[in-house]
C-alpha positions as protocol buffer text, in pm:
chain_id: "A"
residue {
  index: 1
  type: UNK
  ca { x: -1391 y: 958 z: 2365 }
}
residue {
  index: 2
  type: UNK
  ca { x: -1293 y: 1151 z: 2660 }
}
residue {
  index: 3
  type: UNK
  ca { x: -891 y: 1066 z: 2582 }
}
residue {
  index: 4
  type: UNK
  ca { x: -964 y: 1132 z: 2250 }
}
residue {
  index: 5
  type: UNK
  ca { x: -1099 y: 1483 z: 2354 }
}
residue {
  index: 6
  type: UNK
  ca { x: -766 y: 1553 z: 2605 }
}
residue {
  index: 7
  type: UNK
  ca { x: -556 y: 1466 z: 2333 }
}
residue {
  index: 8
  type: UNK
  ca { x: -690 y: 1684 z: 2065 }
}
residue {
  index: 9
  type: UNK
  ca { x: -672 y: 1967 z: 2356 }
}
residue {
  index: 10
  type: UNK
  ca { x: -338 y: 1925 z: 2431 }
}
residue {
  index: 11
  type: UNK
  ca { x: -280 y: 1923 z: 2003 }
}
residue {
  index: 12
  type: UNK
  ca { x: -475 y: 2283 z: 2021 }
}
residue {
  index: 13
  type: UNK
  ca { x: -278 y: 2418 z: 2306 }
}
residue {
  index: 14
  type: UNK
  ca { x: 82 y: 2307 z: 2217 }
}
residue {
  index: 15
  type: UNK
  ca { x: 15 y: 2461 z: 1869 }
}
residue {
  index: 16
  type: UNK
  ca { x: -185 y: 2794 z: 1940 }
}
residue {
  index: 17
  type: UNK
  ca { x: 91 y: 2858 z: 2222 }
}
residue {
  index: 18
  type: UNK
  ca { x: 365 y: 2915 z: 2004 }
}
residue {
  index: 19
  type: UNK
  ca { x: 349 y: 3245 z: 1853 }
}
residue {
  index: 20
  type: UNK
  ca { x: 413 y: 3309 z: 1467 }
}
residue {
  index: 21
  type: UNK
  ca { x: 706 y: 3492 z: 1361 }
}
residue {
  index: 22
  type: UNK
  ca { x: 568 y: 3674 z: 1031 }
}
residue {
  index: 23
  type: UNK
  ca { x: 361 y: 3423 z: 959 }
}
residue {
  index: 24
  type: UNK
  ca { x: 84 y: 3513 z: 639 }
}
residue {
  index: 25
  type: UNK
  ca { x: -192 y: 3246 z: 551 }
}
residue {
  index: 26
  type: UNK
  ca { x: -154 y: 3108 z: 231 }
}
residue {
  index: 27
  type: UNK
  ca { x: -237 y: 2844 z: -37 }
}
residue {
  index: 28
  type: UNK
  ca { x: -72 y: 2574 z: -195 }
}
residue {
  index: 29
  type: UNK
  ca { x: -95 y: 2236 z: -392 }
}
residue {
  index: 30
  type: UNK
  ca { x: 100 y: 1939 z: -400 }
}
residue {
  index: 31
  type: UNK
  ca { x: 134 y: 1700 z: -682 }
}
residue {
  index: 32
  type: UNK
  ca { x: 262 y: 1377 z: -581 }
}
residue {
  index: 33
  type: UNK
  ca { x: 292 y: 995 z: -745 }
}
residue {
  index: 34
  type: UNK
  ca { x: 393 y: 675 z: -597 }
}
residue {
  index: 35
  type: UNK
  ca { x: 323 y: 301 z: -471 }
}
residue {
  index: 36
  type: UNK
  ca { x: 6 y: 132 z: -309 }
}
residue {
  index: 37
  type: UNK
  ca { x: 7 y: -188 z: -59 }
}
residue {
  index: 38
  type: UNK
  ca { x: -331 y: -366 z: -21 }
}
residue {
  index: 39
  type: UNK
  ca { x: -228 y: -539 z: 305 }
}
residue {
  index: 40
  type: UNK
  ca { x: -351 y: -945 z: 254 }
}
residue {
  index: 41
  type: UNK
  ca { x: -199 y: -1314 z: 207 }
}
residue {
  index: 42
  type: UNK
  ca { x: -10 y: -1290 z: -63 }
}
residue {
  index: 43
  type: UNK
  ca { x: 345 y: -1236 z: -105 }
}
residue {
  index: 44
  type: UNK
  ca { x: 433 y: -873 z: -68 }
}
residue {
  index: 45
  type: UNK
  ca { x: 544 y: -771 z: -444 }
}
residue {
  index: 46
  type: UNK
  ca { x: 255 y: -945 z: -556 }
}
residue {
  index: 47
  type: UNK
  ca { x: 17 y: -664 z: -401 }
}
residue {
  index: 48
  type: UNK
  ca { x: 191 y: -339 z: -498 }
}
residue {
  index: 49
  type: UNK
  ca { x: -4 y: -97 z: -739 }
}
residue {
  index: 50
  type: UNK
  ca { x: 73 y: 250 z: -849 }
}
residue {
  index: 51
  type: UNK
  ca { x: -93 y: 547 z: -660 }
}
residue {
  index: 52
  type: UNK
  ca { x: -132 y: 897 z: -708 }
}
residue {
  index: 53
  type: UNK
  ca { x: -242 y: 1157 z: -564 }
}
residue {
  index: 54
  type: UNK
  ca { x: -327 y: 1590 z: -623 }
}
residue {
  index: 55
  type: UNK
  ca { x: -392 y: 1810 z: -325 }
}
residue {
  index: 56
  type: UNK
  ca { x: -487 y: 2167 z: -259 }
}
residue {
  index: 57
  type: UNK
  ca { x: -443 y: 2316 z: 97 }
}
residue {
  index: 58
  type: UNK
  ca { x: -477 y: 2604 z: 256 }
}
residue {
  index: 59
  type: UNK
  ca { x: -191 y: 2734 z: 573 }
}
residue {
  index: 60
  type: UNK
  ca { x: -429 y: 2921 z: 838 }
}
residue {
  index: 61
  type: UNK
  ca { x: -192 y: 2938 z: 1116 }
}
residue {
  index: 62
  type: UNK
  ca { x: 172 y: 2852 z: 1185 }
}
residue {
  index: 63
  type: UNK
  ca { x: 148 y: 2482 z: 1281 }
}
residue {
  index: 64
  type: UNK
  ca { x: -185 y: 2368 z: 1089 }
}
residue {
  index: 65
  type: UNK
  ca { x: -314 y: 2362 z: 745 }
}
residue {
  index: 66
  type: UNK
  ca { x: -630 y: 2187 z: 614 }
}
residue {
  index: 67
  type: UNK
  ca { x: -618 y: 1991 z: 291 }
}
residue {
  index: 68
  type: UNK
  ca { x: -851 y: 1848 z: 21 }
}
residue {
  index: 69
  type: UNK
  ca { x: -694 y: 1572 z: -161 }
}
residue {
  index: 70
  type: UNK
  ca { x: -760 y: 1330 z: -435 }
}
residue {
  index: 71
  type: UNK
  ca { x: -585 y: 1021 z: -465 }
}
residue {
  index: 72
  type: UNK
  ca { x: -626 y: 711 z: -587 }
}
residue {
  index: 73
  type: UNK
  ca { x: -503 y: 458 z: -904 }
}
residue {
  index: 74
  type: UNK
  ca { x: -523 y: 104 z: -833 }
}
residue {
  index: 75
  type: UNK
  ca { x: -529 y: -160 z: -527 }
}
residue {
  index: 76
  type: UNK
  ca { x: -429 y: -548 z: -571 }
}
residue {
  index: 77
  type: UNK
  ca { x: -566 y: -863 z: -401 }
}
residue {
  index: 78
  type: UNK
  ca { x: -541 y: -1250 z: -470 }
}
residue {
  index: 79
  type: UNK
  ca { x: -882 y: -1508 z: -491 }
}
residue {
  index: 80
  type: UNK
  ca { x: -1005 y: -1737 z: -204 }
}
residue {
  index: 81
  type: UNK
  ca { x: -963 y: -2049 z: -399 }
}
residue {
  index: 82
  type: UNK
  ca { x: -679 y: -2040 z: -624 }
}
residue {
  index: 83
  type: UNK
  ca { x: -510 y: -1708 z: -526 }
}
residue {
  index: 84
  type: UNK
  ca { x: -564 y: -1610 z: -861 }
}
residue {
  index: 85
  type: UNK
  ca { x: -474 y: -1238 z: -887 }
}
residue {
  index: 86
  type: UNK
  ca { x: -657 y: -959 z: -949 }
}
residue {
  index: 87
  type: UNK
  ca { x: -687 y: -613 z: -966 }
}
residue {
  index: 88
  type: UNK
  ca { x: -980 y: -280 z: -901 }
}
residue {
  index: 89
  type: UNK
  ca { x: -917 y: 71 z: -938 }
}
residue {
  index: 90
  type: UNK
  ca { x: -1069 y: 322 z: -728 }
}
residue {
  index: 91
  type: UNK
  ca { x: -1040 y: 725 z: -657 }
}
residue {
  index: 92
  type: UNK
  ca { x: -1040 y: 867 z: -306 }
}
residue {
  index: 93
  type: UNK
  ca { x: -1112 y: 1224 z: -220 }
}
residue {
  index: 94
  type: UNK
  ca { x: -1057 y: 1300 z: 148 }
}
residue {
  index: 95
  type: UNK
  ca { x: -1039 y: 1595 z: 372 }
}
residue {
  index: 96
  type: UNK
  ca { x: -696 y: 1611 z: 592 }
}
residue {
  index: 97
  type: UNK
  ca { x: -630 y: 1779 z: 866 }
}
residue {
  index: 98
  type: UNK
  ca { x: -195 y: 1830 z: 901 }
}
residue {
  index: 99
  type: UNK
  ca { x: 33 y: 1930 z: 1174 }
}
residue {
  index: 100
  type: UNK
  ca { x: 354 y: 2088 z: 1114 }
}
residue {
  index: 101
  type: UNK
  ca { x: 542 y: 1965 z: 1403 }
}
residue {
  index: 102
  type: UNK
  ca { x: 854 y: 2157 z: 1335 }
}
residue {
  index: 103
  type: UNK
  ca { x: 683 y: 2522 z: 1328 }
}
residue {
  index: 104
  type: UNK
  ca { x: 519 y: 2364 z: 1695 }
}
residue {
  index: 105
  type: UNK
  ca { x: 807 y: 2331 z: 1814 }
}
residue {
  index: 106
  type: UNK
  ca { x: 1061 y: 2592 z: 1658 }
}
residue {
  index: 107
  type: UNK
  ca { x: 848 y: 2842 z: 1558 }
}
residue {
  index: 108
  type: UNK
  ca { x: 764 y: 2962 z: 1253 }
}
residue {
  index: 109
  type: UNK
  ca { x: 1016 y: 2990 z: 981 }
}
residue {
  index: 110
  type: UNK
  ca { x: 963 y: 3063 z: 622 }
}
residue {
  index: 111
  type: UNK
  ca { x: 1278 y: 2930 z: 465 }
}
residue {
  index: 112
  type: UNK
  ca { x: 1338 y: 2637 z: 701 }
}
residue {
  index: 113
  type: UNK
  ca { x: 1496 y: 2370 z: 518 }
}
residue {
  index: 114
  type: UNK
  ca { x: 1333 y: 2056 z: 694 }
}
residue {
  index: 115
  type: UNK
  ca { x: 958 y: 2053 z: 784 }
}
residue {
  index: 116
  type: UNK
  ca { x: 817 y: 1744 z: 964 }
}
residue {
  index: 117
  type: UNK
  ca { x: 403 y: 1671 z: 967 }
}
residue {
  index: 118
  type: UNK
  ca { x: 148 y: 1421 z: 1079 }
}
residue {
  index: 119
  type: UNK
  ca { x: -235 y: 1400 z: 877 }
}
residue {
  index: 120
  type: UNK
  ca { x: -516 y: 1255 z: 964 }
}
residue {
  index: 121
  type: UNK
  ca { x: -785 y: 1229 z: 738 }
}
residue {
  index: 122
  type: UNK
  ca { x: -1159 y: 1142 z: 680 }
}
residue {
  index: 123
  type: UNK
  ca { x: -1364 y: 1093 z: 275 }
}
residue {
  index: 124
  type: UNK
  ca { x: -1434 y: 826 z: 124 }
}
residue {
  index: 125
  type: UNK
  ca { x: -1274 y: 588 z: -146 }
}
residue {
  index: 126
  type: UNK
  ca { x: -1541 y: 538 z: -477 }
}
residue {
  index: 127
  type: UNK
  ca { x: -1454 y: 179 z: -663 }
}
residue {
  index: 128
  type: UNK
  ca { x: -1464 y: 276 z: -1035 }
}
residue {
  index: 129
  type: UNK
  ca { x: -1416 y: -108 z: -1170 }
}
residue {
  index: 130
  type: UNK
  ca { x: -1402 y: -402 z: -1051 }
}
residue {
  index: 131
  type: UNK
  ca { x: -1414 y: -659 z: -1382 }
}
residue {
  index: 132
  type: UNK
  ca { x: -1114 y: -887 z: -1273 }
}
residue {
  index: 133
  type: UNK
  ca { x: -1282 y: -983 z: -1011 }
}
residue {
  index: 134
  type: UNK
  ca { x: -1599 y: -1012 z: -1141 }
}
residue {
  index: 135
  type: UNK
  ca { x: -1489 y: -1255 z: -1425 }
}
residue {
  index: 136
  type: UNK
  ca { x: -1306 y: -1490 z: -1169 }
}
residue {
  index: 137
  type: UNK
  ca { x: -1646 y: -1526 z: -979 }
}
residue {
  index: 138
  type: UNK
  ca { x: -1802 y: -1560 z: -1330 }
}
residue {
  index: 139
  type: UNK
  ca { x: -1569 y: -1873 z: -1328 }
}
residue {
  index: 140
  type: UNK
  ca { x: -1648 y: -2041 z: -1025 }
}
residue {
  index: 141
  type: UNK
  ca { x: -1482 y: -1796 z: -769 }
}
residue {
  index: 142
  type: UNK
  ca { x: -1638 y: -1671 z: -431 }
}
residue {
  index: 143
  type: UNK
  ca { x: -1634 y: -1324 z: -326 }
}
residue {
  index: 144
  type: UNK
  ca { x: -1818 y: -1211 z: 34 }
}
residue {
  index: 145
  type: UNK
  ca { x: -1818 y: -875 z: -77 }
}
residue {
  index: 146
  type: UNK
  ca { x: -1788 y: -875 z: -419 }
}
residue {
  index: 147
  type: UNK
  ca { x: -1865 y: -497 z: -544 }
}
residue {
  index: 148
  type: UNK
  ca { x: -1940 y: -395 z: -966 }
}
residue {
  index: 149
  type: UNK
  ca { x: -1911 y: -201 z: -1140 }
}
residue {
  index: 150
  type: UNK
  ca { x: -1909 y: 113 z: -889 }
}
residue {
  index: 151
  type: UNK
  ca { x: -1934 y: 122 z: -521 }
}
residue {
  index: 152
  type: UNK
  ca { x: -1864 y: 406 z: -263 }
}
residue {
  index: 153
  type: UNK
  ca { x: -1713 y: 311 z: 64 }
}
residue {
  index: 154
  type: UNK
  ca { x: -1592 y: 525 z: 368 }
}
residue {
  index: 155
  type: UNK
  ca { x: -1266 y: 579 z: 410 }
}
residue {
  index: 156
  type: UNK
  ca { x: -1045 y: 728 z: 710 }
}
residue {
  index: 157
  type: UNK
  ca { x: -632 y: 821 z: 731 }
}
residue {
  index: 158
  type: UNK
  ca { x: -332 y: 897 z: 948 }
}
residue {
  index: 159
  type: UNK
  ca { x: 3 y: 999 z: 763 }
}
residue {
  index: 160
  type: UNK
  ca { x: 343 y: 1112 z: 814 }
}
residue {
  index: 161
  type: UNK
  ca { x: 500 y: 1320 z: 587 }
}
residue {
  index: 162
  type: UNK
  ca { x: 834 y: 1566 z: 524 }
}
residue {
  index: 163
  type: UNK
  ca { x: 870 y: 1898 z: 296 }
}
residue {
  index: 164
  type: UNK
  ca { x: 1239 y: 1940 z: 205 }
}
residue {
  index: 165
  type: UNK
  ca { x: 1262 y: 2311 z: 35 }
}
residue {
  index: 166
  type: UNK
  ca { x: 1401 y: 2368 z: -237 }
}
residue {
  index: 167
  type: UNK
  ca { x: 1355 y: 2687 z: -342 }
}
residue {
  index: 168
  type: UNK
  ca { x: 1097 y: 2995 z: -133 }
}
residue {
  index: 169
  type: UNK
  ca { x: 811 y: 2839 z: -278 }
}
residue {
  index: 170
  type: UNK
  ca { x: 877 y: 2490 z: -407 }
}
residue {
  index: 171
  type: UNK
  ca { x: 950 y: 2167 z: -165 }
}
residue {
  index: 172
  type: UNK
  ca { x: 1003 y: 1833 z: -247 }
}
residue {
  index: 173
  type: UNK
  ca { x: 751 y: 1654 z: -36 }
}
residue {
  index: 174
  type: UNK
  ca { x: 726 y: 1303 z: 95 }
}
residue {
  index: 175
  type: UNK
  ca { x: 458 y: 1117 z: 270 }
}
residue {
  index: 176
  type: UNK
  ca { x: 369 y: 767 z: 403 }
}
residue {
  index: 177
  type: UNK
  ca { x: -66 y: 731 z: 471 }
}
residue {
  index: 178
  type: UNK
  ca { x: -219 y: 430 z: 660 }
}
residue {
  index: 179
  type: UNK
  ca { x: -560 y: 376 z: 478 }
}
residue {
  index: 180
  type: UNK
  ca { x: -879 y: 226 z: 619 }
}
residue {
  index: 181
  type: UNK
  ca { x: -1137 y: 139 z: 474 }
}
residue {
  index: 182
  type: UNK
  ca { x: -1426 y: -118 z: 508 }
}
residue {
  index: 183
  type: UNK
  ca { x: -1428 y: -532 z: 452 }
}
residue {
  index: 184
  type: UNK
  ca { x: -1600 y: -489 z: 122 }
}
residue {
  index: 185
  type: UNK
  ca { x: -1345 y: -288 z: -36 }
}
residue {
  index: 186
  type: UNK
  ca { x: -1118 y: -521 z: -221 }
}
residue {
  index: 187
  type: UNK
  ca { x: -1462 y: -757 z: -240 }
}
residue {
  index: 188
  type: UNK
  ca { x: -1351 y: -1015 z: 10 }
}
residue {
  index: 189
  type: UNK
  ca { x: -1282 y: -1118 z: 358 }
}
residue {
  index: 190
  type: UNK
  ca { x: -956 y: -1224 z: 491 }
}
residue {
  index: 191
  type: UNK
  ca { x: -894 y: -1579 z: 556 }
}
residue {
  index: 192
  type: UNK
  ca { x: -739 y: -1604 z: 927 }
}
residue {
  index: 193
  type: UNK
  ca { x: -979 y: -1318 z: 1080 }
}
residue {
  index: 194
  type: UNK
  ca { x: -1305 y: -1323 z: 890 }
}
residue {
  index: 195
  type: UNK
  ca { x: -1446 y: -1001 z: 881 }
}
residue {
  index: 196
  type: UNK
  ca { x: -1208 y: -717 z: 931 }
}
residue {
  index: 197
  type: UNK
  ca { x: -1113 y: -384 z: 817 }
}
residue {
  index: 198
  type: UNK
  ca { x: -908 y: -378 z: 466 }
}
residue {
  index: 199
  type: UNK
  ca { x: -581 y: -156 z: 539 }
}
residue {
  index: 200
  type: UNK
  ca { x: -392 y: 10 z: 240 }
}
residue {
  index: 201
  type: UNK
  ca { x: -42 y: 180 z: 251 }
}
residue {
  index: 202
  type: UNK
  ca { x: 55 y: 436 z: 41 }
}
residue {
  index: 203
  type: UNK
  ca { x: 418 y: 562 z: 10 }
}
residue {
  index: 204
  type: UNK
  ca { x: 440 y: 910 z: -226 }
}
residue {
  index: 205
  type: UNK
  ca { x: 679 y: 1204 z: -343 }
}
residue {
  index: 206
  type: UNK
  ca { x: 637 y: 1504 z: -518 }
}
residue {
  index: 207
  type: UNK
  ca { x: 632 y: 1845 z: -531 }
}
residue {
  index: 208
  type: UNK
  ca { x: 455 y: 2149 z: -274 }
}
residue {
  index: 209
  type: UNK
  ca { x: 418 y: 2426 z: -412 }
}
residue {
  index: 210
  type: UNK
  ca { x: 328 y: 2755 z: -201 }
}
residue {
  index: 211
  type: UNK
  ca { x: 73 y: 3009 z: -371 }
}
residue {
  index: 212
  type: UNK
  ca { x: -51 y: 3351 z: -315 }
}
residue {
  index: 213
  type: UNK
  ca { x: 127 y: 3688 z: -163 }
}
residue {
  index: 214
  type: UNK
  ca { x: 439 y: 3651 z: 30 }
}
residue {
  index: 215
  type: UNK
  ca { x: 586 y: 3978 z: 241 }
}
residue {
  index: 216
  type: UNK
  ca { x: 920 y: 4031 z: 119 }
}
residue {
  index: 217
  type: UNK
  ca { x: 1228 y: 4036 z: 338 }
}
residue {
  index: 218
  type: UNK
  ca { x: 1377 y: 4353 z: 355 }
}
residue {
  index: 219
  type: UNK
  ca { x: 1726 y: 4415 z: 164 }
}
residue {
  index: 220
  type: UNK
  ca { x: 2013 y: 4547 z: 432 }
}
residue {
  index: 221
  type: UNK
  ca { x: 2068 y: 4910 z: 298 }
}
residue {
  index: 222
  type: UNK
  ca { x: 2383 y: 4891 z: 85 }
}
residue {
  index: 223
  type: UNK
  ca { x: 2730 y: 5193 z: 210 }
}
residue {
  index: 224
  type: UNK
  ca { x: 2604 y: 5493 z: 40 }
}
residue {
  index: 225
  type: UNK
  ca { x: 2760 y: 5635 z: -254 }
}
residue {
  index: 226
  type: UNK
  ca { x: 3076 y: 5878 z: -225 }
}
residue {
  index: 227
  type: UNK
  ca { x: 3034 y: 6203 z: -488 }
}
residue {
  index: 228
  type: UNK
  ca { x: 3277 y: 6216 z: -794 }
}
């Protein structure tokens, strides 16, 4: 706790040092799609699902932002027994607090190309159904943790993410989260360490895009105009 506490002081001084440069609060949403990885024994394709994910956040101060996202789609895991595969989908809302490295370091800079950021998150993930797995137990199957039709579980994040601008207000944004969540979340317990914590990786891109009132950069005054 107490490194935890230095670190997260050292976070707050490194980023409140650096003084804005025209820097206005603002809101913004990102819309972003992309893959899932329910980390287990199977081979690797096997347990990739689609994810997606809708955020709005809100810019206080130069170098941090907070965020309330949604994501969610679909996570993949195989059977005890036969490794027979199956499948759950789930929705996660979460509450993300993000770093903008780049303004800690550089400054602030509205039009700066590349912007580098770390998250880390807390929510929770709610299992919305769960039938797959319910019919292979049906058949004979075991499940430790087996969860249906709905379930909440607790969920908590780290991420590392990039906003490449392409226009004032709209940045193609991509991000890579670690999930945690849980044993009971994909309904069993892994093999080798018994009861653990189920990890799931999440690689998406999208869009940013900035709202509300922007100052205006002032034009240079053009030569003045010579009489006819």
């Amino acid at each position: 706790m107490k490194r935890l506490t230095l670190v997260l002081a050292l976070l707050a001084a490194f980023s409140f040092g650096v003084k804005a440069q025209d820097f206005t609060p603002y809101p913004y949403i990102q819309l972003q799609g992309g893959a899932a990885y329910d980390f287990g024994n199977a081979d690797f394709a096997k347990l990739i699902s689609p994810a997606a994910q809708i955020a709005v956040g809100y810019q206080f101060v130069d170098c941090w932002s907070l965020r309330f996202a949604v994501n969610g789609w679909q996570g993949k895991h195989t059977s005890w027994q036969t490794e027979s595969l199956y499948s759950y989908k789930y929705i996660q809302p979460n509450l993300d607090l993000i770093l903008d490295w780049s303004a800690g370091f550089f400054g602030w800079r509205e039009d700066r190309p590349v912007s580098v950021y770390t998250l880390f998150g807390v929510g929770s993930a709610i299992g919305l159904e769960n039938q797959k797995a319910a019919d292979l137990a049906g058949n004979g199957e075991f499940f430790e943790h087996l969860w249906h039709p709905v379930k909440p579980f607790w969920n908590l994040r780290s991420g590392l993410g990039t906003d490449i601008r392409l226009t004032d207000r709209v940045a193609l944004n991509l991000e890579f989260d670690a999930q945690y969540y849980p044993d009971s979340f994909n309904s069993r317990e892994n093999r080798h360490t018994g009861s653990s914590p189920d990890y799931h990786f999440v690689v998406l891109g999208g869009l940013k895009i900035d709202l509300g009132w922007r100052p205006k950069k002032a034009k240079p005054a053009g030569a003045p105009t010579p009489y006819q």
